[in-house]
């Protein structure tokens, strides 16, 4: 009955635009500095370029018989989608890419957007996230916390060969450099039994190309750091360090908000956080026949919301994206300089070596898919056909 009540709830976008105050203080948005007095329009363009995921209704029922809307329970999942989408934009389009209304966008943009459509066959859909959450002890329709969303994204990323992200979720407020480098430099994984068998067969024939398009090397890193910055309220000692994270060029913002009310924080002005709010219910949007997506409802074209940092719930998760190893090394240097320089309470720890009292670190791998003999033959045949086509095109 609760879900059916939310099913009919439609939150209309307010016509009131929350204006920024007149101030000389800089505004920081995901590693970029803006000045309201000189480039307010650029600031608003930068914010509207972020993919904005909200409650949706009238999508296919989750699990076949579950809810067809996530209104009232999916806000943290939507915030997790926004953080991940920002990582994918940085990976394929670059941090300085801008979105403009009615302007033609590159194919990579539409492909990123298709990853998040509310369909069971899209890798980061509300369907996939809700069902993966069951393994984390969350029933479908139950509210997630920042750490649970991080764990779900970590698992789903294993099935996403196109983006090929290494997702590291820190434990016990500790980021281990050795473990991250081990994970990001691990050899490209095969895509299930079919690909493994096909690879062996191709090797026997002298075919060594990687049909999944993966090359040995640094896998782009999505780093998520779940934190508890106080007991019932955020401890003021953490505020400066928290704000510093939004200044880093690797910043993906933060997941958090208030109890059962999640927001995606993308920057700050003074002691106010700037965030995108998922609490608007819109209708399900599918891709067009040509693969493009009508994206007007995926960009917030209003001035963003703000809230005082001291009103933030202490349970948060920071996000960072490092496309290359040098980006990660730079991030480590910034953390040492800006976050760990104070000898008082530290927001999190950055250590070089894997703690000896922890269980051994094993980079996560995609579970092998069990297939029947017929399915295996069919799938390997398709892989060979694709490989031959690729070789002809290469010639």
XYZ file of C-alpha atoms in Angstrom:
395
model
C 0.000 0.000 0.000
C 2.898 2.338 0.714
C 4.419 1.688 -2.711
C 1.094 2.113 -4.481
C 0.631 5.441 -2.715
C 4.041 6.611 -3.933
C 3.163 5.297 -7.401
C 0.609 8.093 -7.782
C 2.824 10.778 -6.249
C 4.135 13.305 -8.781
C 6.336 16.076 -7.488
C 6.129 19.084 -9.787
C 9.287 21.130 -10.366
C 9.008 24.412 -8.505
C 9.014 27.618 -10.545
C 11.012 29.300 -7.813
C 14.685 29.622 -8.719
C 16.979 29.562 -5.730
C 19.322 32.400 -6.618
C 22.930 32.518 -5.554
C 23.726 35.386 -3.188
C 25.862 38.352 -4.189
C 29.312 37.405 -2.948
C 32.980 37.509 -3.851
C 33.534 33.999 -2.487
C 34.350 31.378 -5.127
C 31.968 28.531 -5.925
C 33.551 25.093 -6.294
C 31.863 22.483 -8.495
C 33.545 19.079 -8.872
C 37.090 20.421 -8.981
C 36.305 23.604 -10.931
C 36.281 27.099 -9.454
C 33.691 29.686 -10.536
C 33.182 33.320 -9.611
C 29.617 34.542 -9.387
C 30.542 38.133 -10.207
C 32.213 37.300 -13.512
C 31.012 33.945 -14.838
C 27.673 33.029 -13.265
C 26.379 31.777 -16.620
C 29.340 29.379 -16.904
C 28.637 28.149 -13.391
C 25.002 27.386 -14.231
C 26.043 25.678 -17.481
C 28.538 23.552 -15.576
C 25.852 22.456 -13.125
C 23.197 21.741 -15.765
C 25.696 19.562 -17.688
C 25.696 16.993 -14.872
C 23.351 14.087 -15.491
C 20.375 14.418 -13.159
C 18.565 11.237 -12.172
C 15.269 11.469 -10.305
C 12.399 9.275 -9.232
C 10.613 7.785 -12.248
C 7.239 6.141 -12.701
C 5.610 3.782 -15.218
C 8.715 1.708 -15.892
C 8.473 -2.098 -16.133
C 7.959 -3.674 -12.687
C 11.231 -4.502 -10.938
C 11.715 -8.276 -10.881
C 8.558 -8.693 -12.959
C 6.153 -8.208 -10.067
C 7.768 -5.428 -8.013
C 7.243 -1.661 -7.998
C 7.008 0.296 -11.266
C 8.124 3.508 -9.560
C 10.931 4.281 -7.129
C 9.253 7.364 -5.654
C 9.760 7.440 -1.906
C 12.580 4.887 -1.694
C 15.021 5.231 -4.605
C 16.639 8.602 -3.879
C 20.025 7.211 -2.743
C 20.108 4.847 -5.720
C 19.521 7.843 -8.006
C 22.334 9.745 -6.273
C 24.635 6.768 -6.799
C 23.672 6.797 -10.475
C 24.554 10.512 -10.686
C 27.986 10.000 -9.144
C 28.739 7.073 -11.442
C 27.435 8.958 -14.489
C 29.824 11.797 -13.704
C 32.689 9.290 -13.625
C 31.647 7.937 -17.040
C 31.419 11.446 -18.506
C 34.937 12.179 -17.247
C 36.101 8.870 -18.680
C 34.650 9.289 -22.200
C 33.980 13.018 -22.687
C 36.247 14.772 -20.168
C 35.447 16.956 -17.173
C 35.133 20.096 -19.317
C 32.464 18.643 -21.617
C 29.322 20.794 -21.593
C 25.711 19.958 -22.365
C 23.521 22.429 -24.197
C 19.813 22.112 -24.786
C 18.890 20.777 -28.263
C 22.571 20.523 -29.236
C 23.647 17.286 -30.910
C 25.756 15.209 -28.552
C 28.393 12.536 -29.310
C 27.439 8.875 -29.431
C 29.389 8.226 -26.209
C 27.019 10.580 -24.380
C 23.921 8.671 -25.477
C 25.627 5.385 -24.703
C 26.371 6.605 -21.169
C 22.746 7.672 -20.758
C 21.492 4.293 -21.973
C 23.418 2.615 -19.147
C 21.021 4.240 -16.655
C 17.614 3.929 -18.344
C 14.914 2.309 -16.202
C 15.037 -1.062 -17.938
C 16.131 -4.427 -16.587
C 18.658 -4.851 -19.421
C 20.541 -1.594 -18.702
C 23.626 -2.207 -16.585
C 23.064 0.573 -14.004
C 19.262 0.794 -14.105
C 17.105 1.113 -11.008
C 16.152 -2.532 -11.689
C 19.742 -3.768 -11.562
C 20.628 -1.671 -8.525
C 17.553 -2.662 -6.524
C 17.998 -6.359 -7.278
C 21.747 -6.277 -6.576
C 20.876 -4.600 -3.265
C 19.070 -7.757 -2.176
C 22.498 -9.374 -1.832
C 23.454 -6.502 0.487
C 20.471 -7.215 2.741
C 18.135 -4.600 1.264
C 14.671 -5.595 0.074
C 13.392 -4.084 -3.151
C 11.673 -0.855 -2.162
C 13.836 -0.379 0.941
C 15.919 2.777 1.377
C 19.681 2.437 0.853
C 22.524 4.177 2.685
C 25.670 5.565 1.003
C 27.794 2.471 1.738
C 25.185 0.059 0.370
C 24.944 1.997 -2.894
C 28.742 1.968 -3.166
C 28.827 -1.824 -2.736
C 26.090 -2.262 -5.362
C 27.954 -0.108 -7.899
C 31.130 -2.064 -7.210
C 29.377 -5.343 -8.062
C 27.519 -4.054 -11.126
C 30.704 -2.568 -12.600
C 32.119 -6.095 -12.921
C 29.557 -6.789 -15.672
C 30.245 -3.541 -17.567
C 32.932 -4.248 -20.139
C 32.466 -1.062 -22.178
C 33.380 1.318 -19.362
C 35.819 -1.149 -17.756
C 35.977 0.632 -14.394
C 37.856 -0.520 -11.320
C 35.603 0.352 -8.374
C 37.297 0.546 -4.985
C 35.194 1.062 -1.868
C 37.311 1.824 1.179
C 36.979 -0.102 4.449
C 37.243 1.270 7.966
C 37.897 4.846 6.748
C 41.156 3.614 5.153
C 42.305 3.886 1.536
C 45.115 1.427 0.699
C 47.339 2.571 -2.180
C 48.842 -0.895 -2.712
C 45.400 -2.508 -3.114
C 44.167 0.118 -5.557
C 47.220 -0.228 -7.777
C 46.923 -4.006 -7.664
C 43.278 -3.758 -8.750
C 43.775 -1.139 -11.463
C 46.765 -2.942 -12.964
C 45.230 -6.425 -12.820
C 45.065 -8.162 -16.221
C 41.898 -7.717 -18.271
C 39.342 -10.288 -17.172
C 37.605 -12.626 -19.583
C 33.893 -12.108 -20.031
C 32.525 -15.373 -18.724
C 32.859 -18.980 -19.788
C 32.012 -18.322 -23.424
C 34.743 -15.738 -23.819
C 37.257 -17.898 -21.944
C 36.603 -20.902 -24.187
C 36.616 -18.738 -27.298
C 39.921 -17.215 -26.233
C 41.496 -20.661 -25.838
C 40.176 -21.757 -29.215
C 41.358 -18.546 -30.925
C 44.807 -18.940 -29.344
C 45.083 -22.408 -30.857
C 44.250 -20.871 -34.244
C 46.698 -18.028 -33.724
C 43.983 -15.430 -33.075
C 45.012 -13.303 -30.097
C 42.897 -10.182 -30.367
C 40.797 -9.296 -27.345
C 37.213 -9.168 -28.631
C 35.997 -7.444 -25.479
C 38.089 -4.413 -26.404
C 40.021 -4.541 -23.144
C 43.746 -3.877 -23.127
C 46.218 -4.569 -20.341
C 46.954 -1.363 -18.482
C 45.515 0.969 -15.891
C 41.768 0.520 -15.506
C 40.054 3.872 -14.805
C 39.382 4.096 -11.070
C 36.139 4.985 -9.337
C 37.107 5.484 -5.704
C 34.303 5.682 -3.132
C 35.044 6.431 0.521
C 32.085 5.852 2.892
C 32.517 7.909 6.053
C 30.870 8.662 9.370
C 31.698 12.285 10.221
C 30.095 12.365 13.642
C 27.515 10.592 15.777
C 24.180 12.369 15.389
C 25.485 15.512 13.684
C 28.532 16.292 11.576
C 31.543 17.156 13.705
C 32.718 20.706 12.789
C 36.351 19.511 12.859
C 35.742 17.726 9.535
C 34.202 20.631 7.620
C 37.347 22.136 6.102
C 38.640 18.747 4.945
C 35.220 17.849 3.521
C 35.157 21.062 1.489
C 38.704 20.462 0.242
C 37.522 17.268 -1.463
C 35.278 19.270 -3.819
C 38.315 21.298 -4.929
C 40.247 18.271 -6.137
C 40.252 17.797 -9.930
C 39.371 14.128 -9.344
C 36.215 15.029 -7.370
C 32.921 13.256 -8.082
C 31.205 14.958 -5.163
C 29.517 13.147 -2.297
C 26.471 11.041 -1.503
C 24.565 11.960 1.619
C 21.772 14.164 2.884
C 19.458 13.655 5.809
C 17.944 10.445 7.225
C 15.956 8.737 4.420
C 16.460 11.802 2.218
C 19.454 11.549 -0.133
C 21.128 14.242 -2.231
C 24.062 14.307 -4.652
C 26.458 17.002 -3.443
C 28.534 18.538 -6.241
C 30.184 21.555 -4.614
C 30.021 24.352 -2.085
C 29.830 28.085 -1.571
C 31.123 29.262 1.796
C 29.531 26.975 4.370
C 26.697 25.897 2.089
C 26.741 22.677 0.057
C 25.382 22.674 -3.492
C 23.444 19.585 -4.508
C 21.239 17.953 -7.121
C 17.952 16.710 -5.692
C 16.439 13.429 -6.964
C 13.082 14.041 -5.262
C 11.091 14.834 -8.403
C 8.948 12.135 -9.999
C 9.119 12.043 -13.786
C 7.783 9.567 -16.335
C 9.915 6.741 -17.693
C 11.951 7.654 -20.781
C 13.236 5.017 -23.200
C 15.786 5.282 -26.013
C 14.725 6.048 -29.572
C 15.062 3.546 -32.433
C 18.368 5.161 -33.475
C 19.775 4.747 -29.966
C 19.546 8.391 -28.942
C 17.697 9.450 -25.777
C 15.396 12.431 -25.334
C 17.565 13.912 -22.603
C 15.679 17.052 -21.554
C 14.519 15.465 -18.291
C 18.039 14.220 -17.442
C 19.498 17.687 -16.851
C 18.387 20.009 -14.049
C 17.912 23.382 -15.712
C 17.192 25.316 -12.533
C 19.559 26.991 -10.119
C 20.665 24.178 -7.783
C 19.614 23.690 -4.177
C 21.859 24.580 -1.256
C 22.017 23.552 2.374
C 24.218 24.440 5.336
C 27.003 21.944 5.908
C 26.090 21.634 9.574
C 22.665 20.264 8.539
C 24.322 17.334 6.746
C 23.775 13.852 8.141
C 27.183 12.486 9.265
C 26.860 9.373 7.061
C 28.331 10.263 3.650
C 30.365 8.761 0.810
C 33.009 10.721 -1.113
C 33.662 9.919 -4.762
C 36.753 10.411 -6.937
C 37.667 9.428 -10.497
C 41.221 8.742 -11.690
C 41.416 7.976 -15.405
C 45.172 7.423 -15.389
C 47.624 6.311 -12.730
C 49.095 9.821 -12.624
C 45.631 11.127 -11.629
C 45.608 8.751 -8.682
C 49.158 9.677 -7.684
C 48.166 13.349 -7.822
C 45.102 12.622 -5.690
C 47.279 10.880 -3.085
C 49.556 13.944 -2.953
C 46.583 16.276 -2.528
C 45.164 14.123 0.266
C 48.494 14.142 2.096
C 48.765 17.894 1.711
C 45.178 19.056 2.268
C 43.405 16.317 4.264
C 46.047 14.652 6.419
C 48.184 17.690 7.243
C 46.176 18.393 10.397
C 47.057 16.286 13.408
C 43.525 16.471 14.819
C 40.738 14.044 13.878
C 41.275 12.798 10.324
C 38.376 12.289 7.966
C 40.011 9.132 6.582
C 43.437 7.487 6.391
C 45.618 6.951 3.331
C 48.169 4.149 3.766
C 50.748 2.692 1.389
C 50.621 -0.979 2.381
C 47.756 -3.400 2.995
C 47.237 -3.657 6.781
C 48.647 -7.029 7.943
C 45.669 -7.747 10.228
C 43.187 -7.408 7.339
C 42.177 -10.366 5.153
C 44.259 -10.572 1.943
C 43.127 -8.206 -0.823
C 41.831 -10.032 -3.903
C 40.727 -7.814 -6.824
C 37.044 -8.545 -7.553
C 36.274 -10.439 -10.744
C 33.105 -11.055 -12.696
C 31.452 -14.366 -11.740
C 31.633 -16.911 -14.530
C 28.338 -17.446 -16.324
C 27.264 -21.078 -16.568
C 25.949 -21.920 -20.022
C 24.698 -25.027 -21.788
C 26.792 -26.596 -24.545
C 24.506 -25.222 -27.282
C 24.631 -21.704 -25.851
C 28.412 -21.919 -25.552
C 28.819 -23.005 -29.184
C 26.459 -20.288 -30.393
C 28.196 -17.578 -28.368
C 31.706 -18.612 -29.455
C 30.622 -18.718 -33.098
C 29.393 -15.137 -32.776
C 32.677 -14.102 -31.215
C 34.635 -15.615 -34.129
C 32.382 -13.857 -36.656
C 32.897 -10.525 -34.903
C 36.639 -11.064 -34.769
C 36.827 -11.868 -38.508
C 34.782 -8.750 -39.316
C 37.109 -6.677 -37.147
C 40.189 -8.085 -38.910
C 38.706 -7.297 -42.352
C 37.917 -3.735 -41.261
C 41.415 -3.360 -39.817
C 42.948 -4.387 -43.150
